[in-house]
Coordinates of C-alpha atoms and ligand atoms in Angstrom, one line a residue:
X1 CA 26.2 -9.6 -31.6
X2 CA 23.0 -8.2 -30.1
X3 CA 22.2 -4.7 -28.1
X4 CA 21.7 -3.7 -25.2
X5 CA 18.2 -2.9 -26.5
X6 CA 17.1 -7.0 -28.3
X7 CA 18.5 -8.3 -24.4
X8 CA 16.3 -6.1 -22.3
X9 CA 13.1 -6.6 -25.7
X10 CA 13.5 -10.7 -25.7
X11 CA 12.6 -10.1 -22.1
X12 CA 10.3 -8.6 -22.5
X13 CA 8.5 -10.4 -25.0
X14 CA 8.7 -13.7 -22.6
X15 CA 7.5 -12.0 -19.9
X16 CA 4.9 -10.8 -21.9
X17 CA 3.6 -14.2 -23.4
X18 CA 2.6 -15.5 -20.0
X19 CA -0.4 -16.5 -19.3
X20 CA -2.7 -13.6 -17.2
X21 CA 0.1 -10.9 -17.9
X22 CA -1.5 -7.8 -17.1
X23 CA 0.8 -4.4 -17.0
X24 CA 2.5 -3.9 -14.1
X25 CA 2.0 -0.7 -12.0
X26 CA 4.8 -1.5 -9.4
X27 CA 8.4 -3.5 -8.9
X28 CA 9.6 -4.5 -6.2
X29 CA 12.8 -5.2 -6.0
X30 CA 13.9 -8.2 -2.5
X31 CA 17.0 -8.1 -1.0
X32 CA 18.4 -10.6 1.1
X33 CA 16.8 -12.6 3.2
X34 CA 13.8 -10.1 2.2
X35 CA 11.7 -12.5 0.1
X36 CA 8.8 -12.9 1.9
X37 CA 7.0 -10.7 0.7
X38 CA 6.7 -12.1 -2.8
X39 CA 5.2 -15.5 -1.1
X40 CA 2.1 -12.4 -1.2
X41 CA 1.4 -12.0 -4.1
X42 CA -1.6 -13.6 -6.0
X43 CA 0.8 -14.8 -8.8
X44 CA -0.1 -15.5 -12.1
X45 CA 3.0 -16.3 -13.2
X46 CA 6.8 -17.0 -11.2
X47 CA 9.6 -17.3 -13.7
X48 CA 12.8 -18.2 -12.6
X49 CA 15.9 -15.7 -13.2
X50 CA 17.0 -19.2 -15.7
X51 CA 13.7 -19.4 -18.1
X52 CA 14.0 -15.5 -18.5
X53 CA 16.3 -15.1 -22.1
X54 CA 19.1 -12.6 -21.2
X55 CA 19.2 -12.8 -16.5
X56 CA 21.6 -13.7 -14.8
X57 CA 22.2 -16.4 -12.2
X58 CA 21.4 -15.3 -9.1
X59 CA 24.1 -16.6 -6.7
X60 CA 23.3 -15.0 -3.8
X61 CA 23.3 -16.5 0.2
X62 CA 18.8 -15.4 0.4
X63 CA 18.3 -14.9 -2.6
X64 CA 15.4 -16.7 -4.5
X65 CA 15.6 -15.8 -8.5
X66 CA 12.3 -15.9 -9.5
X67 CA 11.1 -13.3 -11.4
X68 CA 6.8 -12.5 -10.1
X69 CA 4.0 -11.7 -12.2
X70 CA 0.0 -11.2 -10.4
X71 CA -1.1 -8.3 -7.9
X72 CA -0.4 -7.5 -3.9
X73 CA -1.9 -4.6 -2.1
X74 CA -5.0 -4.8 -5.4
X75 CA -2.3 -3.5 -7.4
X76 CA -0.8 -5.1 -10.2
X77 CA 3.6 -6.2 -9.5
X78 CA 6.7 -7.5 -11.1
X79 CA 8.8 -8.7 -7.7
X80 CA 12.2 -9.6 -7.5
X81 CA 12.8 -11.9 -5.5
X82 CA 16.5 -11.4 -5.3
X83 CA 18.6 -9.6 -6.8
X84 CA 21.9 -9.3 -9.3
X85 CA 24.9 -7.2 -7.4
X86 CA 28.2 -6.1 -8.9
X87 CA 30.2 -8.7 -6.2
X88 CA 28.4 -11.8 -8.1
X89 CA 30.6 -11.3 -11.4
X90 CA 28.3 -9.4 -13.6
X91 CA 28.0 -6.8 -15.6
X92 CA 26.8 -3.7 -14.4
X93 CA 24.5 -3.5 -17.5
X94 CA 23.0 -6.8 -17.3
X95 CA 22.9 -6.6 -13.6
X96 CA 20.6 -3.9 -14.2
X97 CA 18.8 -5.2 -17.2
X98 CA 16.0 -5.8 -15.5
X99 CA 15.4 -2.4 -13.7
X100 CA 14.7 -1.4 -17.6
X101 CA 12.4 -4.5 -18.6
X102 CA 10.5 -3.4 -15.9
X103 CA 10.3 0.2 -17.1
X104 CA 9.1 -1.9 -20.1
X105 CA 6.9 -3.6 -18.8
X106 CA 5.1 -0.9 -17.8
X107 CA 6.3 0.0 -14.2
X108 CA 6.5 3.6 -13.0
X109 CA 7.2 3.1 -9.5
X110 CA 10.2 0.9 -7.7
X111 CA 10.2 0.0 -4.2
X112 CA 13.6 -1.7 -3.7
X113 CA 15.0 -3.6 -0.4
X114 CA 18.4 -4.0 1.3
X115 CA 19.8 -5.7 4.0
X116 CA 22.7 -3.4 5.3
X117 CA 25.2 -2.9 8.0
X118 CA 24.5 0.0 10.0
X119 CA 27.3 3.1 10.4
X120 CA 25.1 5.3 12.8
X121 CA 25.2 4.1 16.7
X122 CA 22.1 5.4 17.0
X123 CA 21.0 2.1 15.4
X124 CA 20.0 -1.0 16.6
X125 CA 19.8 -4.3 14.9
X126 CA 16.9 -5.1 13.1
X127 CA 16.3 -1.6 12.7
X128 CA 14.4 -0.2 8.6
X129 CA 16.2 3.1 6.6
X130 CA 14.1 5.2 4.8
X131 CA 16.8 5.9 2.0
X132 CA 17.1 9.3 1.5
X133 CA 20.3 9.7 -0.3
X134 CA 23.4 7.7 -1.1
X135 CA 26.8 7.8 -1.6
X136 CA 27.8 5.1 -4.5
X137 CA 31.8 3.4 -5.1
X138 CA 30.2 1.1 -7.5
X139 CA 30.7 2.1 -10.9
X140 CA 27.9 3.6 -12.5
X141 CA 25.8 1.2 -14.5
X142 CA 25.0 3.8 -17.3
X143 CA 28.9 4.5 -18.2
X144 CA 28.9 2.9 -22.1
X145 CA 26.8 4.0 -24.7
X146 CA 23.6 6.0 -23.5
X147 CA 20.8 4.4 -24.8
X148 CA 18.2 6.9 -25.4
X149 CA 15.5 5.6 -25.1
X150 CA 15.0 5.5 -21.7
X151 CA 16.9 8.3 -20.7
X152 CA 18.8 10.9 -21.0
X153 CA 23.5 11.1 -21.2
X154 CA 23.9 12.7 -17.7
X155 CA 20.6 11.8 -15.8
X156 CA 20.1 14.4 -12.2
X157 CA 20.0 12.7 -8.7
X158 CA 19.2 15.4 -6.8
X159 CA 15.9 13.9 -5.8
X160 CA 16.6 10.0 -7.2
X161 CA 14.7 9.0 -3.2
X162 CA 11.1 10.8 -4.0
X163 CA 10.0 12.5 -1.0
X164 CA 6.5 11.9 -1.5
X165 CA 7.5 8.8 -1.0
X166 CA 9.4 8.7 1.6
X167 CA 6.1 10.9 3.6
X168 CA 4.2 8.4 3.0
X169 CA 6.1 5.6 4.0
X170 CA 6.9 7.4 7.3
X171 CA 2.8 8.2 7.9
X172 CA 2.6 4.3 7.4
X173 CA 5.1 3.6 9.3
X174 CA 3.5 5.7 12.4
X175 CA 0.2 4.3 12.3
X176 CA 1.3 0.7 12.3
X177 CA 3.7 1.5 15.4
X178 CA 6.7 0.6 13.3
X179 CA 9.9 2.0 14.0
X180 CA 11.4 3.7 11.4
X181 CA 14.8 5.5 10.6
X182 CA 15.8 7.7 7.2
X183 CA 19.1 7.7 6.3
X184 CA 22.6 7.8 4.0
X185 CA 22.9 4.5 2.4
X186 CA 26.6 4.4 0.9
X187 CA 27.9 0.8 -1.5
X188 CA 30.4 -0.3 -1.5
X189 CA 30.9 -3.4 -4.2
X190 CA 31.5 -6.5 -1.4
X191 CA 32.2 -8.9 -1.1
X192 CA 33.8 -8.6 1.7
X193 CA 32.7 -6.8 4.4
X194 CA 34.2 -2.8 5.6
X195 CA 37.5 -2.9 7.2
X196 CA 36.8 -0.4 10.6
X197 CA 38.4 1.7 9.4
X198 CA 36.6 2.1 5.9
X199 CA 33.4 1.9 8.5
X200 CA 34.4 5.1 10.1
X201 CA 34.9 6.3 6.8
X202 CA 32.3 6.5 5.5
X203 CA 30.2 7.7 8.8
X204 CA 32.7 10.5 8.8
X205 CA 31.5 11.2 5.1
X206 CA 27.5 11.1 6.3
X207 CA 26.6 7.8 5.5
X208 CA 24.2 5.7 8.0
X209 CA 24.0 2.6 7.1
X210 CA 26.4 0.2 4.7
X211 CA 25.6 -1.8 1.9
X212 CA 26.4 -4.1 -1.2
X213 CA 23.5 -3.1 -3.5
X214 CA 20.8 -1.1 -4.0
X215 CA 22.2 2.2 -5.6
X216 CA 22.4 1.1 -9.4
X217 CA 19.5 -0.2 -10.1
X218 CA 18.2 3.3 -7.8
X219 CA 20.1 4.8 -11.0
X220 CA 18.7 2.7 -13.7
X221 CA 15.3 3.8 -12.6
X222 CA 15.6 6.9 -12.3
X223 CA 18.0 6.9 -15.4
X224 CA 14.1 6.1 -17.2
X225 CA 11.9 8.3 -15.3
X226 CA 11.2 6.1 -12.6
X227 CA 9.4 7.1 -9.0
X228 CA 11.6 4.7 -6.7
X229 CA 11.5 4.5 -2.5
X230 CA 13.9 1.7 -1.0
X231 CA 14.7 0.7 2.5
X232 CA 17.4 -0.8 4.3
X233 CA 16.6 -3.2 7.2
X234 CA 20.3 -2.6 9.2
X235 CA 21.4 -6.6 9.8
X236 CA 23.8 -5.7 11.6
X237 CA 25.3 -3.0 13.6
X238 CA 29.2 -2.4 11.4
X239 CA 32.2 -2.9 13.8
X240 CA 34.5 0.3 13.3
X241 CA 37.6 -1.1 15.7
X242 CA 39.8 -3.9 15.3
X243 CA 39.1 -4.9 19.7
X244 CA 35.0 -5.5 18.7
X245 CA 33.6 -9.2 19.2
X246 CA 31.2 -10.2 17.2
X247 CA 31.9 -10.4 13.7
X248 CA 30.1 -9.9 10.3
X249 CA 28.4 -13.0 9.2
X250 CA 25.9 -13.2 6.1
X251 CA 23.9 -15.7 7.9
X252 CA 23.5 -13.1 11.3
X253 CA 22.6 -10.5 8.6
X254 CA 19.9 -13.8 6.5
X255 CA 18.1 -13.6 10.1
X256 CA 17.8 -10.2 10.7
X257 CA 16.7 -9.8 7.7
X258 CA 14.2 -12.6 7.6
X259 CA 12.6 -11.1 11.2
X260 CA 12.5 -7.4 10.4
X261 CA 11.4 -8.6 6.8
X262 CA 8.0 -8.0 8.1
X263 CA 7.5 -4.5 8.7
X264 CA 9.3 -4.2 6.2
X265 CA 6.5 -5.8 3.8
X266 CA 4.1 -3.9 5.6
X267 CA 5.1 -0.8 4.1
X268 CA 5.3 -1.5 0.9
X269 CA 2.1 -2.5 0.7
X270 CA 1.1 0.4 3.1
X271 CA 2.4 2.4 0.0
X272 CA 0.9 0.7 -3.3
X273 CA -2.6 1.1 -0.5
X274 CA -1.8 4.5 -1.0
X275 CA -0.5 5.7 -4.8
Ligands
HPA1 N1 27.9 -4.7 5.3 C1 27.9 -4.7 3.9 N2 27.3 -5.0 3.2 C2 26.1 -5.6 3.7 C3 26.1 -5.2 5.3 C4 27.5 -4.8 5.8 O1 27.8 -4.6 7.4 N3 24.8 -5.8 6.1 C5 23.8 -6.4 5.3 N4 24.9 -5.9 3.5

């Protein structure tokens, strides 16, 4: 059977062989409804995941399932238009394979986005939240044999979210007149949304937003020494009582993410211009 390294390298070879391939500086992961930034890339190649060796199929709503190579804000990039979630049934190793592929392609900085429920009662639907730390209820993607070519067995997570990138994002947002929140992202497996009791618990332990993604990618990216910036679009407010009349709905999530996605794209592009 192929080892994980072989699976990663087969994908890397396929991508590097694309005409016009240039070593990407930035990797971008675009979540639910946030794929539009991908359309702004001056693409040299748009590769459906189904064509890339060992990539999973993207089955999630609002996720297109393309790897885009090209230039954005004058920088060479590789972008995932759609991601792999644990709730789709992928193993954590398969779900995070693209992050390691990006590392092997040359990516030094990852920009990650997601749609999330608002736990913090000061938040509103459509707000953007810069992630400054996380609490995870997902299985750790590094469980299993350590790939020492990528990083150490016990990687530090004290500064998982790069402080310089956070402060650059805040400056860019303020220059563009975009309101941004900052907070802690709680990751659950999904696919069911949280119960009101879970929402109150997540709030109590310090969570500001809750989602079903991102953390596995962040841990894998930090393991191999990438700088990470991540941002949530608050696509719905989490219900904290069973009396709530507005129930969570996946189509509403996509719609809200789509609208706020434009501001998020502006911040991502601003970061790429200044680094
Ligand atoms: N919970 C979990 N994941 C989500 C939510 C939510 O409320 N909104 C968007 N992704």
